[in-house]
Amino acid sequence: RDARGQIHFNSVDIPQAHLPDLARLLRQNLSNHPRLGNLFYQIEMRGTKGMYTFRFDDDEDRKDAFNRLVESLDLAEIDIDSWYIDVALEISKPFHVVQWTTNAHSALLGLALPSLTDAQVTTIHNSSYFNIDYSAHLYNVAGFRCSPGIRGREDEVSHINVYTTDKAVTYQLHKGAFSPHSNTSLFPGKISALLDDMVTMSRIFAQCAGAGGGAGADVDAEATTQDGTARFEVRVSLRQALVSLTEFPDELLAISTVCIPNAVWWDFKFYRLAAIHYVLKEFAKDPAHTRANVSSLTLGAAMIYMLNALVSRPSDWRAEKALAE
């Protein structure tokens, strides 16, 4: 049961040594089931993120990390052509939030797909397979997602994800203050809860910016601020794990990333949230019949759109994109 009283299914951790017994008993017990006799299932290893890091310029360290990752696999028994692995490069600077620059997307895409020509990279960049994730509606800084399809076959790349980790601070598994809000949150009976959620959000942003956050943070207290890193991730076939993302030129690093002091980044989010809160607080005071005006409805929808973009990538929903434009 979460903080709002909603019940969720529990998960059960199974020791690795018992997985063969689980697989055997599961298939045995379901073999005579009229619909599940030919059961197909997968086992997902959880809690492994960050366990197999390696120094970027150390080939031996990379090999050691890969060997630790696959030690639980019987490579002689699996179809290696159907196995994929995420290889990622993380860029960080102490006391800074690192963001990707939008104008370097083509160069980053070319790095992930080295066999393609510039023209082919441009084609993918301009296609529906390429999705830009702007950071809080700052159009000069953004990550992207791309599934190149047949264009990625030669490099054996199935997916590319270029993103930042500053949103991890506000990630929630269950519904809460940082969950996406909808326009129905502006209804008279719901807007008070929305305003309360925004106060909760402001406290987190303030903590990330420093002791006092937007309300007068101690700029010397860098140790209390929240860093954010930039990650460049490619999903490649297992056989490509040791040869993917082995280089990242300094020239590309210089044009593709921007380092923003923690206090500046989190104060920006704090003050934008404060401005949205000010508008919506005035909404709450207005009588219901005035809030039904088209101009009021449009402004409210814009505020929700901007609010959600502070903690997650802007919505791809066509109506919201049209509202932004």
Coordinates of C-alpha atoms in Angstrom, one line a residue:
R1 CA 0.0 0.0 0.0
D2 CA 1.5 3.4 -1.0
A3 CA 1.2 6.8 0.6
R4 CA -2.3 7.3 -0.9
G5 CA -3.6 4.0 0.3
Q6 CA -3.5 2.3 -3.1
I7 CA -2.6 -1.4 -3.1
H8 CA 0.1 -2.8 -5.4
F9 CA 1.2 -6.3 -6.1
N10 CA 4.2 -7.4 -4.0
S11 CA 7.4 -8.7 -5.7
V12 CA 9.3 -11.7 -4.6
D13 CA 13.1 -11.9 -4.8
I14 CA 14.4 -15.3 -6.0
P15 CA 18.0 -16.3 -5.4
Q16 CA 19.9 -17.0 -8.6
A17 CA 20.7 -20.5 -7.5
H18 CA 17.0 -21.4 -7.3
L19 CA 16.0 -20.1 -10.8
P20 CA 16.5 -23.6 -12.5
D21 CA 14.2 -25.2 -9.9
L22 CA 11.6 -22.4 -10.4
A23 CA 11.7 -22.8 -14.2
R24 CA 11.4 -26.6 -14.0
L25 CA 8.5 -26.5 -11.6
L26 CA 6.7 -23.7 -13.3
R27 CA 6.7 -25.5 -16.7
Q28 CA 5.9 -28.8 -15.1
N29 CA 2.9 -27.5 -13.2
L30 CA 1.5 -25.7 -16.2
S31 CA 2.2 -28.3 -18.8
N32 CA -1.3 -29.7 -18.6
H33 CA -3.1 -26.3 -18.5
P34 CA -5.4 -26.0 -21.5
R35 CA -4.1 -22.5 -22.5
L36 CA -0.6 -22.3 -20.8
G37 CA 0.8 -25.7 -21.8
N38 CA 3.3 -24.1 -24.2
L39 CA 4.4 -21.5 -21.7
F40 CA 6.9 -18.8 -22.8
Y41 CA 8.3 -16.5 -20.2
Q42 CA 11.3 -14.4 -19.4
I43 CA 13.3 -13.9 -16.3
E44 CA 14.4 -10.3 -15.6
M45 CA 17.4 -9.6 -13.4
R46 CA 16.6 -6.5 -11.3
G47 CA 18.8 -4.3 -9.1
T48 CA 21.8 -4.5 -11.5
K49 CA 21.9 -0.9 -12.7
G50 CA 25.3 0.6 -12.0
M51 CA 26.8 -2.7 -11.0
Y52 CA 28.9 -3.2 -14.1
T53 CA 30.6 0.2 -14.5
F54 CA 34.1 0.5 -15.9
R55 CA 36.6 3.2 -16.7
F56 CA 36.1 4.6 -20.1
D57 CA 39.7 4.5 -21.2
D58 CA 40.5 1.1 -19.7
D59 CA 39.8 -1.9 -22.1
E60 CA 40.7 -4.4 -19.4
D61 CA 38.3 -2.9 -17.0
R62 CA 35.5 -3.0 -19.6
K63 CA 36.2 -6.7 -20.3
D64 CA 36.1 -7.4 -16.5
A65 CA 32.8 -5.7 -16.2
F66 CA 31.4 -7.6 -19.2
N67 CA 32.6 -10.9 -17.8
R68 CA 30.9 -10.2 -14.5
L69 CA 27.7 -9.3 -16.3
V70 CA 27.5 -12.5 -18.3
E71 CA 28.9 -14.9 -15.7
S72 CA 25.3 -16.0 -14.9
L73 CA 24.6 -16.8 -18.5
D74 CA 25.4 -20.1 -20.2
L75 CA 26.7 -18.7 -23.5
A76 CA 26.8 -22.1 -25.1
E77 CA 23.1 -22.6 -24.6
I78 CA 21.7 -19.1 -25.6
D79 CA 21.1 -17.7 -29.0
I80 CA 23.6 -14.9 -28.8
D81 CA 22.0 -13.2 -31.9
S82 CA 18.8 -12.5 -29.9
W83 CA 20.5 -11.0 -26.9
Y84 CA 21.1 -7.3 -26.5
I85 CA 23.0 -5.2 -24.0
D86 CA 22.9 -1.5 -23.1
V87 CA 26.3 0.1 -23.2
A88 CA 26.4 3.6 -21.7
L89 CA 28.8 6.5 -21.3
E90 CA 28.2 8.9 -18.4
I91 CA 29.5 12.4 -18.3
S92 CA 29.7 14.3 -15.0
K93 CA 31.2 17.3 -13.3
P94 CA 31.2 17.8 -9.5
F95 CA 28.6 20.3 -8.3
H96 CA 27.1 20.7 -11.7
V97 CA 24.1 19.4 -13.7
V98 CA 25.3 18.3 -17.2
Q99 CA 22.9 18.7 -20.1
W100 CA 23.0 17.7 -23.7
T101 CA 22.9 20.5 -26.4
T102 CA 20.2 20.2 -29.0
N103 CA 22.5 21.3 -31.9
A104 CA 24.8 18.4 -31.4
H105 CA 22.2 15.7 -31.9
S106 CA 23.3 14.8 -35.4
A107 CA 26.9 14.4 -34.3
L108 CA 25.9 12.2 -31.4
L109 CA 23.7 10.1 -33.6
G110 CA 26.6 9.6 -36.0
L111 CA 28.8 8.5 -33.1
A112 CA 26.2 5.8 -32.2
L113 CA 25.9 4.7 -35.9
P114 CA 29.5 5.0 -37.2
S115 CA 28.8 3.0 -40.4
L116 CA 26.3 5.5 -41.7
T117 CA 27.1 8.5 -44.0
D118 CA 26.2 12.0 -43.0
A119 CA 23.3 11.9 -45.4
Q120 CA 21.9 8.8 -43.8
V121 CA 22.3 10.3 -40.3
T122 CA 20.4 13.3 -41.4
T123 CA 17.6 11.2 -42.8
I124 CA 17.2 9.4 -39.4
H125 CA 17.5 12.7 -37.5
N126 CA 14.6 14.1 -39.6
S127 CA 12.4 11.0 -39.4
S128 CA 9.7 9.8 -37.0
Y129 CA 12.1 7.4 -35.5
F130 CA 14.0 10.3 -33.8
N131 CA 12.3 11.8 -30.7
I132 CA 13.7 14.9 -28.9
D133 CA 13.3 15.2 -25.2
Y134 CA 13.6 18.9 -24.2
S135 CA 14.7 19.7 -20.7
A136 CA 12.0 21.8 -19.0
H137 CA 11.1 23.5 -22.3
L138 CA 14.6 24.9 -22.7
Y139 CA 14.9 24.2 -26.4
N140 CA 18.7 24.5 -26.6
V141 CA 19.2 21.6 -24.2
A142 CA 17.7 18.2 -24.9
G143 CA 18.3 14.5 -25.1
F144 CA 16.8 12.2 -27.6
R145 CA 15.6 8.7 -28.2
C146 CA 16.0 6.8 -31.5
S147 CA 15.2 3.3 -32.8
P148 CA 17.1 3.3 -36.2
G149 CA 15.5 0.1 -37.5
I150 CA 17.2 -1.3 -40.6
R151 CA 19.6 1.6 -40.5
G152 CA 21.2 0.2 -37.4
R153 CA 21.7 -3.3 -38.6
E154 CA 25.3 -2.9 -39.8
D155 CA 26.4 -1.5 -36.4
E156 CA 23.9 -3.9 -34.6
V157 CA 22.3 -1.0 -32.8
S158 CA 18.6 -1.4 -32.0
H159 CA 18.0 1.7 -29.8
I160 CA 19.8 4.9 -28.7
N161 CA 18.9 6.9 -25.6
V162 CA 20.6 10.2 -24.8
Y163 CA 19.4 11.6 -21.6
T164 CA 20.2 13.2 -18.2
T165 CA 19.8 11.9 -14.7
D166 CA 18.6 15.0 -12.9
K167 CA 15.0 13.7 -13.2
A168 CA 16.0 10.7 -11.1
V169 CA 15.6 12.9 -8.0
T170 CA 11.9 13.2 -8.6
Y171 CA 11.1 9.8 -10.0
Q172 CA 8.2 8.0 -8.3
L173 CA 7.1 4.4 -8.8
H174 CA 3.6 5.1 -7.5
K175 CA 1.3 8.1 -7.8
G176 CA 2.5 11.1 -5.8
A177 CA 3.4 14.8 -6.0
F178 CA 5.9 14.2 -8.9
S179 CA 3.5 12.1 -11.0
P180 CA 2.2 13.7 -14.2
H181 CA -0.7 16.0 -13.5
S182 CA -3.7 16.3 -15.8
N183 CA -5.9 19.3 -16.6
T184 CA -8.6 17.8 -14.3
S185 CA -6.4 18.7 -11.4
L186 CA -7.6 22.2 -12.0
F187 CA -11.2 21.3 -11.1
P188 CA -12.5 23.2 -8.0
G189 CA -12.5 20.1 -5.9
K190 CA -9.0 19.1 -6.9
I191 CA -6.9 22.2 -7.2
S192 CA -6.1 22.4 -3.5
A193 CA -4.4 19.0 -3.7
L194 CA -2.5 20.2 -6.8
L195 CA -1.2 23.2 -4.9
D196 CA -0.1 21.0 -2.0
D197 CA 1.8 18.8 -4.4
M198 CA 3.6 21.8 -5.8
V199 CA 4.7 22.8 -2.3
T200 CA 6.1 19.4 -1.9
M201 CA 7.9 19.7 -5.2
S202 CA 9.3 23.1 -4.2
R203 CA 10.9 21.7 -1.1
I204 CA 12.7 19.0 -3.1
F205 CA 14.0 21.6 -5.6
A206 CA 15.1 23.8 -2.7
Q207 CA 17.0 20.9 -1.2
C208 CA 18.7 20.1 -4.5
A209 CA 19.8 23.7 -4.9
G210 CA 21.2 23.9 -1.4
A211 CA 20.1 24.4 2.2
G212 CA 17.7 27.2 1.4
G213 CA 17.0 26.6 -2.3
G214 CA 15.2 29.3 -4.1
A215 CA 14.5 31.0 -0.8
G216 CA 18.1 32.1 -0.4
A217 CA 20.4 29.1 -0.6
D218 CA 23.8 29.2 0.9
V219 CA 25.8 29.2 -2.3
D220 CA 28.9 28.0 -0.5
A221 CA 27.2 24.8 0.6
E222 CA 28.0 22.9 -2.6
A223 CA 28.2 19.6 -0.8
T224 CA 24.5 19.8 -0.1
T225 CA 23.5 20.3 -3.7
Q226 CA 22.4 17.7 -6.2
D227 CA 24.5 16.8 -9.2
G228 CA 23.1 15.6 -12.6
T229 CA 24.9 13.6 -15.2
A230 CA 24.5 13.2 -18.9
R231 CA 24.2 9.6 -20.3
F232 CA 24.8 8.3 -23.8
E233 CA 23.3 4.8 -24.1
V234 CA 23.2 2.4 -27.0
R235 CA 21.5 -1.0 -27.1
V236 CA 23.6 -3.3 -29.2
S237 CA 23.9 -7.0 -29.8
L238 CA 25.8 -8.9 -27.1
R239 CA 28.7 -9.5 -29.4
Q240 CA 29.2 -5.8 -29.8
A241 CA 29.5 -5.0 -26.1
L242 CA 33.2 -4.6 -26.1
V243 CA 33.5 -2.5 -29.2
S244 CA 30.6 -0.1 -28.9
L245 CA 31.2 3.5 -27.5
T246 CA 34.9 3.1 -27.2
E247 CA 35.6 6.7 -28.2
F248 CA 34.1 10.1 -27.4
P249 CA 36.2 12.9 -29.1
D250 CA 37.0 15.9 -27.0
E251 CA 35.7 18.1 -29.7
L252 CA 32.3 16.4 -29.5
L253 CA 32.3 16.7 -25.8
A254 CA 32.9 20.4 -26.0
I255 CA 29.9 21.1 -28.3
S256 CA 27.5 18.5 -27.1
T257 CA 27.4 19.2 -23.3
V258 CA 26.8 22.2 -21.1
C259 CA 27.6 22.2 -17.4
I260 CA 25.3 24.2 -15.2
P261 CA 26.1 24.9 -11.5
N262 CA 23.7 22.9 -9.3
A263 CA 22.3 26.0 -7.6
V264 CA 21.5 27.7 -10.9
W265 CA 19.7 24.6 -12.4
W266 CA 17.6 23.8 -9.4
D267 CA 16.8 27.4 -8.6
F268 CA 15.6 27.8 -12.2
K269 CA 13.2 24.9 -11.6
F270 CA 12.2 26.3 -8.2
Y271 CA 11.4 29.8 -9.5
R272 CA 9.5 28.4 -12.5
L273 CA 7.5 26.2 -10.2
A274 CA 6.8 29.3 -7.9
A275 CA 5.5 31.3 -10.9
I276 CA 3.2 28.4 -11.9
H277 CA 2.0 28.1 -8.3
Y278 CA 1.3 31.8 -8.2
V279 CA -1.0 31.6 -11.3
L280 CA -2.8 28.5 -10.1
K281 CA -3.3 29.9 -6.6
E282 CA -5.1 32.8 -8.2
F283 CA -7.2 30.3 -10.2
A284 CA -8.3 28.7 -6.9
K285 CA -9.8 32.1 -5.9
D286 CA -11.8 32.7 -9.0
P287 CA -15.5 31.7 -9.2
A288 CA -16.2 28.6 -11.3
H289 CA -18.0 30.4 -14.0
T290 CA -15.1 32.7 -14.9
R291 CA -12.7 29.7 -15.0
A292 CA -14.9 28.2 -17.7
N293 CA -13.8 30.9 -20.1
V294 CA -11.7 29.7 -23.1
S295 CA -8.8 32.0 -22.2
S296 CA -8.8 30.7 -18.6
L297 CA -9.0 27.1 -19.7
T298 CA -6.1 27.6 -22.1
L299 CA -3.9 29.3 -19.5
G300 CA -4.6 26.5 -17.0
A301 CA -3.7 23.8 -19.6
A302 CA -0.5 25.6 -20.4
M303 CA 0.4 25.8 -16.7
I304 CA -0.1 22.0 -16.3
Y305 CA 2.0 21.4 -19.4
M306 CA 4.8 23.5 -18.1
L307 CA 4.5 21.9 -14.6
N308 CA 4.8 18.4 -15.9
A309 CA 7.9 19.4 -18.0
L310 CA 9.8 20.3 -14.8
V311 CA 10.0 16.6 -13.8
S312 CA 9.6 14.7 -17.0
R313 CA 10.1 15.1 -20.7
P314 CA 7.4 17.2 -22.4
S315 CA 4.3 15.3 -23.5
D316 CA 4.2 14.0 -27.1
W317 CA 0.4 14.2 -27.1
R318 CA -0.6 16.1 -30.2
A319 CA -3.0 18.4 -28.4
E320 CA -0.4 19.5 -25.9
K321 CA 2.2 20.0 -28.5
A322 CA -0.3 22.2 -30.4
L323 CA -0.9 24.1 -27.2
A324 CA 2.8 24.8 -26.8
E325 CA 3.2 25.9 -30.3

